[in-house]
Coordinates of C-alpha atoms and ligand atoms in Angstrom, one line a residue:
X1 CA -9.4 4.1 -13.8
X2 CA -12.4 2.2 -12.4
X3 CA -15.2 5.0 -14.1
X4 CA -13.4 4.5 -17.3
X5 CA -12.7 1.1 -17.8
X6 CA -16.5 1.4 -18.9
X7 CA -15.4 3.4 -21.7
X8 CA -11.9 1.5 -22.6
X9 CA -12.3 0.1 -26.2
X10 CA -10.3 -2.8 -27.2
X11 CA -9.9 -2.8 -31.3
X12 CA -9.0 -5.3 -33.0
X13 CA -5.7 -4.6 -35.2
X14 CA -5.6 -5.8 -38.9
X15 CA -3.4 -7.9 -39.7
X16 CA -3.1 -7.8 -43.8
X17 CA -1.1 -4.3 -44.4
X18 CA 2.1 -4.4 -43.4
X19 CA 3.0 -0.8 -44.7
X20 CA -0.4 0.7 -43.2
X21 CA -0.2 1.4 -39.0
X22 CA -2.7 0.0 -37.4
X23 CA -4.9 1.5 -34.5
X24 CA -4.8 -1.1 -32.1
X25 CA -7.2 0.4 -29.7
X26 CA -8.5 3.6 -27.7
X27 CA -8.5 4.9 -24.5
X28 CA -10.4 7.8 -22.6
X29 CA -9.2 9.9 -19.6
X30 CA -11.3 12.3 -18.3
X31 CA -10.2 15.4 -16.4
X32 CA -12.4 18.2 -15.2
X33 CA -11.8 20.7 -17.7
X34 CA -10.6 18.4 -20.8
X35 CA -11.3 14.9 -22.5
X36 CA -8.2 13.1 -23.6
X37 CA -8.6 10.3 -26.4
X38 CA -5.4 8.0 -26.7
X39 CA -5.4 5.9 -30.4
X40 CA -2.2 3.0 -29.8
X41 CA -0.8 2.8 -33.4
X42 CA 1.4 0.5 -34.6
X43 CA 3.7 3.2 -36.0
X44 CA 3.1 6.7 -36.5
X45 CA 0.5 8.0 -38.8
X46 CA -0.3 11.1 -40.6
X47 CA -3.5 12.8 -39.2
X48 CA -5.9 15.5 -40.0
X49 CA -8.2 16.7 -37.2
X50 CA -11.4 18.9 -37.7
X51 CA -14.5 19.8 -36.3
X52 CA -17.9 20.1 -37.5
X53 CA -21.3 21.8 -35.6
X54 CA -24.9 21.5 -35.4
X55 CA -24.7 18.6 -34.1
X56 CA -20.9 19.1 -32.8
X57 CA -18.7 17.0 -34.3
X58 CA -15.1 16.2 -33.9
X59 CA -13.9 14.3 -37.1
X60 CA -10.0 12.6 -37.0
X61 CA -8.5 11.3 -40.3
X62 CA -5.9 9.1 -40.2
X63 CA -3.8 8.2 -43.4
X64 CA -2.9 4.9 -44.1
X65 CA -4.7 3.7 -41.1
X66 CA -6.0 0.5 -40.4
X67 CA -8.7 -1.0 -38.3
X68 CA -9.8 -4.6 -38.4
X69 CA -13.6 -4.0 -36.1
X70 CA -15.1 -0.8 -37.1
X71 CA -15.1 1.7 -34.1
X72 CA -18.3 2.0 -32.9
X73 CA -19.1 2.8 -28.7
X74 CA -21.6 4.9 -26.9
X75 CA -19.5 6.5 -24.4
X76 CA -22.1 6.6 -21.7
X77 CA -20.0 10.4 -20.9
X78 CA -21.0 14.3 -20.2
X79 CA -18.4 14.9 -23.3
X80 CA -19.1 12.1 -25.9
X81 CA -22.0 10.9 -27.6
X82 CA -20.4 8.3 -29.6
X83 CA -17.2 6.9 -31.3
X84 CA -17.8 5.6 -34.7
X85 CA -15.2 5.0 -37.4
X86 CA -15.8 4.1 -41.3
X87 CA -13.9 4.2 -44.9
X88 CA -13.8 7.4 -46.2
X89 CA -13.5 7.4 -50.5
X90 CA -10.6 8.0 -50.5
X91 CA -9.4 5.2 -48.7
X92 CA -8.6 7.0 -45.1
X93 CA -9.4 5.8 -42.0
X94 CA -12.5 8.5 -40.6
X95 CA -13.0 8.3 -36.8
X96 CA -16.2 10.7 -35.9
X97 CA -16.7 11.9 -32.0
X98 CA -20.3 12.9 -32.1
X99 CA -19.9 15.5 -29.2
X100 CA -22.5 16.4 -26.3
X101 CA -20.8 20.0 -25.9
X102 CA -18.8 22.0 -28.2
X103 CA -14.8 22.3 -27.2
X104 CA -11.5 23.2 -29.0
X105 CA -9.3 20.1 -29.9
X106 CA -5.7 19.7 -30.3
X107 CA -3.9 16.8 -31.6
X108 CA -0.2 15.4 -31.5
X109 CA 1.9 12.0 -32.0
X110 CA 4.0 10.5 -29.2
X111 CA 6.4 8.4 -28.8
X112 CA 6.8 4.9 -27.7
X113 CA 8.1 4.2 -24.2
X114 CA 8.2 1.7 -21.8
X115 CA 4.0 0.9 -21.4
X116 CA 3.2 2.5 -24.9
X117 CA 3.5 2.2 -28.4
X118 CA 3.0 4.9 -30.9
X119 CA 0.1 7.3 -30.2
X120 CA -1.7 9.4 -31.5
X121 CA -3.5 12.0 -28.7
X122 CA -6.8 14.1 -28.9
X123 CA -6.9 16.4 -26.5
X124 CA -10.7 18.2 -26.2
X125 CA -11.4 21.2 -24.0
X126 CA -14.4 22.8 -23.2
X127 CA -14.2 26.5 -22.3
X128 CA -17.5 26.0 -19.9
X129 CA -15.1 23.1 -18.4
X130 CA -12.4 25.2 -17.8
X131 CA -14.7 27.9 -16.5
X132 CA -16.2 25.4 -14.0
X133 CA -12.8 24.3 -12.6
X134 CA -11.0 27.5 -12.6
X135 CA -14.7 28.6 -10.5
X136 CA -14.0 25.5 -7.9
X137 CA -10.4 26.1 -7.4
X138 CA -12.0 29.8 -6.1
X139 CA -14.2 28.3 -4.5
X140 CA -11.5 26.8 -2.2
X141 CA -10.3 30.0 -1.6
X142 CA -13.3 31.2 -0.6
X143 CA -13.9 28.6 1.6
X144 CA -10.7 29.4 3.6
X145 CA -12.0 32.5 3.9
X146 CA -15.3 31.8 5.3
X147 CA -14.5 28.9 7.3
X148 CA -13.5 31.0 10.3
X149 CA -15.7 34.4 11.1
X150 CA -12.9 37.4 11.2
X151 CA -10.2 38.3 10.1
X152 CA -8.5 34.8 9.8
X153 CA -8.5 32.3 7.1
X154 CA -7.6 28.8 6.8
X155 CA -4.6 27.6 5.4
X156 CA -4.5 26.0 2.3
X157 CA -2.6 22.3 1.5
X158 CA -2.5 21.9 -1.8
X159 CA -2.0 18.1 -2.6
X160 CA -0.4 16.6 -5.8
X161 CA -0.8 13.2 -6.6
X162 CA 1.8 12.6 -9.0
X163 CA 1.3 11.1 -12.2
X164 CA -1.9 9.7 -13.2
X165 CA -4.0 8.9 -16.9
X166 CA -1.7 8.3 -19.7
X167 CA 1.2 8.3 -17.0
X168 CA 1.2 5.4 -14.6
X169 CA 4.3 6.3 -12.9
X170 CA 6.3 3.8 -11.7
X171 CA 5.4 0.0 -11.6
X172 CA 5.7 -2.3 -9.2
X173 CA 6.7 -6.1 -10.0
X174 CA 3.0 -7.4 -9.0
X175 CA 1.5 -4.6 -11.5
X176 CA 0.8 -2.3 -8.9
X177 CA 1.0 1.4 -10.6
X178 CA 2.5 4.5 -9.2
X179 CA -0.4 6.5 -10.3
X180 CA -3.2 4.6 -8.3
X181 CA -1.6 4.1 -4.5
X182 CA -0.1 7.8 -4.8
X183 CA -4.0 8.9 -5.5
X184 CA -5.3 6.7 -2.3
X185 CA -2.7 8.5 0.1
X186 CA -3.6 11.7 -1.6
X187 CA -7.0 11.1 -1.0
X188 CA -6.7 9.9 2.8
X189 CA -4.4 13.0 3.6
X190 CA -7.0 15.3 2.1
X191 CA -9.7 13.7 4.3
X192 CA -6.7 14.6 7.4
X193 CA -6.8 18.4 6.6
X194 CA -10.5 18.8 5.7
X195 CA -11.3 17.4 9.1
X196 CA -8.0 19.9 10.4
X197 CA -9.4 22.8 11.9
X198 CA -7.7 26.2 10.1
X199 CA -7.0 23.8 7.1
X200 CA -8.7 23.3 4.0
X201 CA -7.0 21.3 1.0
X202 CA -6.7 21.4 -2.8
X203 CA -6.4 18.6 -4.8
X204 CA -4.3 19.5 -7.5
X205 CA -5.3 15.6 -8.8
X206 CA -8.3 14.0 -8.1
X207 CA -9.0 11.1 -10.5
X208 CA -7.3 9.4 -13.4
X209 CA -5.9 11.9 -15.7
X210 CA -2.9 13.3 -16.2
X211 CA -1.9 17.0 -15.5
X212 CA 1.1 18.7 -16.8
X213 CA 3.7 19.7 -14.2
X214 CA 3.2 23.2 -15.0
X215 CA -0.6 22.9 -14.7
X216 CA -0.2 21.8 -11.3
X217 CA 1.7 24.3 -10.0
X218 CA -0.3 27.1 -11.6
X219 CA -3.5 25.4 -10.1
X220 CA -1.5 25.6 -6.5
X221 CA -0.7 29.1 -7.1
X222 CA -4.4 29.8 -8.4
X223 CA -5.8 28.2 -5.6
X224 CA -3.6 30.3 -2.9
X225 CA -1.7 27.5 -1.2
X226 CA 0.2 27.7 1.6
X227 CA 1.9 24.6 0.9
X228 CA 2.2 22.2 -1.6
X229 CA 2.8 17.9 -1.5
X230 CA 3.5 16.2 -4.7
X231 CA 2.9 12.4 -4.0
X232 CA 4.9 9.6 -5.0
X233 CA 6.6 6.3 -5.2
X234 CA 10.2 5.6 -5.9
X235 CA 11.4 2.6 -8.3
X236 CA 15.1 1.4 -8.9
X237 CA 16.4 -1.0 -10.6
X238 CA 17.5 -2.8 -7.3
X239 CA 14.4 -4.3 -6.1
X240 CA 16.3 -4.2 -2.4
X241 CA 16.0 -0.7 -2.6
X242 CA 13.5 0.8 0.1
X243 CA 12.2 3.8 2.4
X244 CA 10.7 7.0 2.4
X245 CA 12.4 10.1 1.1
X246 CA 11.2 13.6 1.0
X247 CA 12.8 16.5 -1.5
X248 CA 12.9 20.0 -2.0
X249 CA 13.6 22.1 -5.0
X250 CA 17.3 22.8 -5.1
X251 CA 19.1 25.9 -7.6
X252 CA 22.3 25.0 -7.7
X253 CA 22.5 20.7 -8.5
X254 CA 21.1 18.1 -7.0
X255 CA 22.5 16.9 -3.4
X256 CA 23.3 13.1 -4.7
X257 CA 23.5 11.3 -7.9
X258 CA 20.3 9.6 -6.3
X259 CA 18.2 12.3 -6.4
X260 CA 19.6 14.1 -9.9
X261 CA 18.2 10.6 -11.7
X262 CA 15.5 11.0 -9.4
X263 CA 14.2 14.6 -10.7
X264 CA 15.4 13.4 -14.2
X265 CA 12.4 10.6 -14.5
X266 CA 9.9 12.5 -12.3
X267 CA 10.2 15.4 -14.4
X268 CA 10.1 13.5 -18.3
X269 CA 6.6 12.6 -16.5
X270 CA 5.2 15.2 -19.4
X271 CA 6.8 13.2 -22.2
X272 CA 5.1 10.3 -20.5
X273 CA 1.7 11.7 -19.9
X274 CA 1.4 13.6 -23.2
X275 CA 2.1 17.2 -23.2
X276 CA 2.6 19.0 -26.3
X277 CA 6.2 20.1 -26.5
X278 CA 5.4 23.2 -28.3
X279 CA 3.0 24.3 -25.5
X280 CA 6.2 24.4 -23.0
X281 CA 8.1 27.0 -23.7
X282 CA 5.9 30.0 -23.1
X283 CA 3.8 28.7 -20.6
X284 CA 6.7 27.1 -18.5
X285 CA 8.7 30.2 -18.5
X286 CA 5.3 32.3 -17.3
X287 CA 5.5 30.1 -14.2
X288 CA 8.7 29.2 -13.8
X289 CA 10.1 33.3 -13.2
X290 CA 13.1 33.6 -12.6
X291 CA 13.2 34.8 -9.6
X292 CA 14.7 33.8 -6.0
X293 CA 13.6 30.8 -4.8
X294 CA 15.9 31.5 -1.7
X295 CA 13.4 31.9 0.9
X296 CA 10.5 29.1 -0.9
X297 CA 13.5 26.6 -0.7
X298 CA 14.5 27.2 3.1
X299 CA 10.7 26.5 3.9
X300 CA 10.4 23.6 1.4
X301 CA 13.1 22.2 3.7
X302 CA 11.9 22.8 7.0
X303 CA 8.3 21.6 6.4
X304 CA 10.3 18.1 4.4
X305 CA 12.6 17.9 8.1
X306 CA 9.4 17.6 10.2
X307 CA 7.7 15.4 7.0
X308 CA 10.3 13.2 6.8
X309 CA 10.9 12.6 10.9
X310 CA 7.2 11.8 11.4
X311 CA 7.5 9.4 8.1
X312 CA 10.9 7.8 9.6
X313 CA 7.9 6.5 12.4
X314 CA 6.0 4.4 10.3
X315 CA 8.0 3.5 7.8
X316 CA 12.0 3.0 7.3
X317 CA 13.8 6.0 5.4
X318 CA 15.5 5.8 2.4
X319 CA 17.3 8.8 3.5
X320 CA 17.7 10.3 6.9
X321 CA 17.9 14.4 5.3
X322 CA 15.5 16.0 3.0
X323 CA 17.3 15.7 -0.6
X324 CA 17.4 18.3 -3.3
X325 CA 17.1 18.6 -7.1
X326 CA 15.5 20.3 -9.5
X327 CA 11.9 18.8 -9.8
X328 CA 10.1 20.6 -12.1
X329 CA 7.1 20.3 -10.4
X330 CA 8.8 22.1 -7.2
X331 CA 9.0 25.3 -8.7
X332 CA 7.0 27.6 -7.3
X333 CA 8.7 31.1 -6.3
X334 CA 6.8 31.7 -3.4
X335 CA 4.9 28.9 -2.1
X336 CA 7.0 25.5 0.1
X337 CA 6.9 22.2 -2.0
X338 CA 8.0 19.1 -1.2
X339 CA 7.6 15.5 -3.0
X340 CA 7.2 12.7 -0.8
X341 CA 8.5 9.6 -2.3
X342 CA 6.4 7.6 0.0
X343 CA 8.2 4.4 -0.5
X344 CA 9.8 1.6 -3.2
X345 CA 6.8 0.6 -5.4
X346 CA 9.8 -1.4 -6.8
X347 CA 10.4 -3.4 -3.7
X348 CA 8.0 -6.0 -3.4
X349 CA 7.1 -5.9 0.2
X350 CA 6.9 -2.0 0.2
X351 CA 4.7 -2.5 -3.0
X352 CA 2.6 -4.8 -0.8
X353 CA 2.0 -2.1 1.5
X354 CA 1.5 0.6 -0.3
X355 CA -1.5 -1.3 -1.5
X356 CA -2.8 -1.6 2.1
X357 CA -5.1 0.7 3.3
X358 CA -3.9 1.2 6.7
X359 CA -0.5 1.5 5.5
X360 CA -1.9 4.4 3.5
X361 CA -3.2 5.7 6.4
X362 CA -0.2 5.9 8.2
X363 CA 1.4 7.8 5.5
X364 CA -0.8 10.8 5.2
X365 CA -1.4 10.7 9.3
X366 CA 2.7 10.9 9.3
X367 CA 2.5 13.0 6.5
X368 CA -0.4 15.5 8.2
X369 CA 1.2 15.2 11.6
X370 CA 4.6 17.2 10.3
X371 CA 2.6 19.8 7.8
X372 CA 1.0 20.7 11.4
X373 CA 4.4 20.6 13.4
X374 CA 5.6 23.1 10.5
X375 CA 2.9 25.0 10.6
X376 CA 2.7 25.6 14.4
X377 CA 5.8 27.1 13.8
X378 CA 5.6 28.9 10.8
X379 CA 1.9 29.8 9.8
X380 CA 1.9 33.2 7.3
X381 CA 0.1 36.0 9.2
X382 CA -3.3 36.2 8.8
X383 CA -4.0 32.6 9.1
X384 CA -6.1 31.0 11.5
X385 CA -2.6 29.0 12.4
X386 CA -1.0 32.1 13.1
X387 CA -2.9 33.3 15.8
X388 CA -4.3 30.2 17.8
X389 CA -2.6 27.6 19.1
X390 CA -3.3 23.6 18.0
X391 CA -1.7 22.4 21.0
X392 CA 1.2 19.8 20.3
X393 CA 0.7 16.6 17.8
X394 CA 2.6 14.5 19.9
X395 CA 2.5 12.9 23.3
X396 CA 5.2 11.1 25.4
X397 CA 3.9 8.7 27.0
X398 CA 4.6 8.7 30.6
X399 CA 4.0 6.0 33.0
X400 CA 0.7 4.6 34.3
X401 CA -1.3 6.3 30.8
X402 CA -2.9 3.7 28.1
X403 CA -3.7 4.4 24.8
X404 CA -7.5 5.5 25.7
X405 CA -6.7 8.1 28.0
X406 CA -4.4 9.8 25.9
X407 CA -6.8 9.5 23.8
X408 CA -9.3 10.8 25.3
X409 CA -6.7 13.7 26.6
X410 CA -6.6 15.0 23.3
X411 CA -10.0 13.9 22.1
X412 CA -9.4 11.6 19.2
X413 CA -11.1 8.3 18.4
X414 CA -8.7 5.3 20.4
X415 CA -9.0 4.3 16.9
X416 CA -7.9 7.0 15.0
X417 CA -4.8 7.4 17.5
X418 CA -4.1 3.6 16.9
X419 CA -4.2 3.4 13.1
X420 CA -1.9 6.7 13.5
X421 CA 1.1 5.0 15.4
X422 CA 0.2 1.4 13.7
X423 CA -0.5 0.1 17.6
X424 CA -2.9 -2.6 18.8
X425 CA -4.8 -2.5 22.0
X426 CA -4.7 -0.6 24.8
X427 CA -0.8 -1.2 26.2
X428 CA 1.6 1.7 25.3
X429 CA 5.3 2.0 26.6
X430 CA 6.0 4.3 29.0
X431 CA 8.7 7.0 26.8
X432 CA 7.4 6.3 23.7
X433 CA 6.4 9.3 21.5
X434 CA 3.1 8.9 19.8
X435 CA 1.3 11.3 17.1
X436 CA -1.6 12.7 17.6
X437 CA -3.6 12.6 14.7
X438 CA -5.5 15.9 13.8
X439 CA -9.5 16.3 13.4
X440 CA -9.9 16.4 16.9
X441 CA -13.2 13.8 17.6
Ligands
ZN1 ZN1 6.6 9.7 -9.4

């Protein structure tokens, strides 16, 4: 959000016409590959879209429209020159993107829900865009690769911050959204498994856009990973509600009513963030083969076990097993998924931490310290994992040890081993299990 907020433009709605929707004001998300432009109508509106070059132009007509302050912004962006908007002749409203790079376009109307009104979405690709970010997804590959000399290569963690752009996610009561603290633990659990030796990560999110659930697992899949974590935060109408959760994709129903409404409103995130129905079909059914999921499912559930115990650590559990139901976003045939539901965003004093940085930390240390129990267990030949061993991630502390020579036992920071069992000072109990966060020094 923070980059764009620069480029938000507030419009100032007329008033006069009654029958005429008005466009109330604009917003911009940026992804790698694609520009998104949001118009908030007051109702829907008919629309023409076309594009003009040398200079590149993308022109949007809108029928009926109405706009008090003319629409007129540099964009200070790689993709956008300027936004201007005038009166054509014939009385529609004309809004003209003089472009910095030429890209296809693709518009559609969607409906009002909860945060939104009517819009009306421009979606703008650029094939040198796509190029560029199908080129660094390969490049993560290749860095697994190369990171060890031999044979072996690194395992990749792909990690999916739900949500995100036009789709905030949940909300929390003190306007805290879904989107933004999922992307902070995304981030910090990243940092964990670049700094993992034999681990390299994938962000399948990395900024404040949205991506459709099948573009997410097609980047996993693109990018080779060896696992995947989808990132969230739980509401419910109770605000008592609270705890960590983890899922896995499940075949035949969903384990509890719980999780069937759960994997109902995670999965309309598409409706949410804006994906063209009529690009679903095809594409959905390219990923989503049918084939056996058997052996991706049994995985998925022994990586969420070890997840979920290392969570139940620093935060209460909503639910002591890993729960199943069909998340969309789950899907892949052959690579383990989980979503984390890292806590209630609707419960006020989980909201409050989920806002806190070394709360945050916790999660991805607790998060990192079970994808490494898993994987200790279960690397795929090949892998760096598979053939050398990490040593354990946790210690039981036995009598006469502090905190600093443990720590210096296993070579981690008596800071780092601190923030990743939420302990002050030096004094540790004697039969107490702690986690060893990964990195090393
Ligand atoms: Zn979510």
């Amino acid at each position: 959000m923070r980059r764009w907020l620069a480029l938000m433009l507030l419009l100032l709605a007329s008033t006069g016409q009654a029958m005429a929707a008005n466009v109330e004001g604009l917003r911009l998300w940026q992804a790698p590959d694609s520009l998104r432009l949001v118009f908030d109508l007051s109702g829907p509106v008919e629309h023409k879209l076309f594009q003009l070059d040398d200079p590149e132009r993308v022109v949007i007509d809108l029928h009926g429209a109405e706009l008090e302050q003319a629409l007129e912004a540099g964009t200070g962006d790689t993709w956008v020159r300027k936004v201007r908007s005038g009166r054509h002749s014939d009385g529609k409203l004309r809004v003209v993107l003089d472009m910095q790079r030429s890209v296809s376009s693709n518009t559609f109307l969607l409906e009002p829900n909860e945060k939104y009104g009517h819009r009306l979405v421009v979606d703008l690709t650029s094939e040198s865009a796509r190029q560029a970010e199908q080129d660094s997804l390969m490049e993560v590959v290749r860095e697994a690769e190369r990171n060890q000399k031999g044979e072996l290569r690194d395992l990749i963690i792909a990690i999916d911050a739900g949500h995100g752009g036009e789709d905030p996610g949940a909300l929390g009561a003190s306007g805290t959204q879904e989107k933004d603290v999922v992307l902070e633990v995304a981030r910090r659990l990243e940092r964990r498994v670049a700094e993992a030796e034999g681990m390299t990560p994938l962000m399948i999110r990395d900024g404040d856009y949205y991506v459709a659930l099948r573009d997410r697992i097609r980047k996993a899949r693109e990018g080779e990973a060896d696992l995947f974590v989808s990132i969230h935060a739980d509401a419910f109408h109770d605000a008592r509600a609270h705890g960590s959760s983890v899922y896995a994709l499940s075949q035949n129903g969903a384990t509890s009513e719980a999780a069937r409404r759960l994997a109902r409103s995670e999965n309309e995130a598409d409706l949410v963030g804006g994906v063209r129905l009529g690009d679903k079909n095809d594409t959905l059914a390219s990923v989503l083969l049918d084939l056996s999921q058997t052996g991706a499912i049994e995985a998925s559930l022994a990586v969420g076990r070890e997840v979920l115990q290392r969570m139940g650590r620093v935060n209460d559990l909503h639910k002591s097993h890993v729960e199943q139901a069909a998340f969309v976003v789950l899907k892949s045939p052959d690579i383990p998924s989980i979503l984390v539901e890292t806590a209630f965003i609707s419960n006020p004093s989980e909201e409050r931490r989920l806002n806190s940085a070394g709360h945050q930390r916790r999660l991805a240390d607790s998060m990192m310290a079970g994808i490494r129990s898993y994987f200790r267990e279960n690397a795929p030949p090949g892998t760096v994992w598979a053939e050398r061993d990490f040593g354990p991630d946790e210690h039981v502390v036995s009598r006469g040890e502090t905190l600093s020579s443990i720590a210096r036992e296993y070579r981690v920071s008596p800071q780092r081993l601190r923030t990743a069992n939420g302990l002050n000072g030096d004094m540790v109990r004697a039969g107490v299990t702690l986690d060893i966060p990964a990195g090393g020094s």
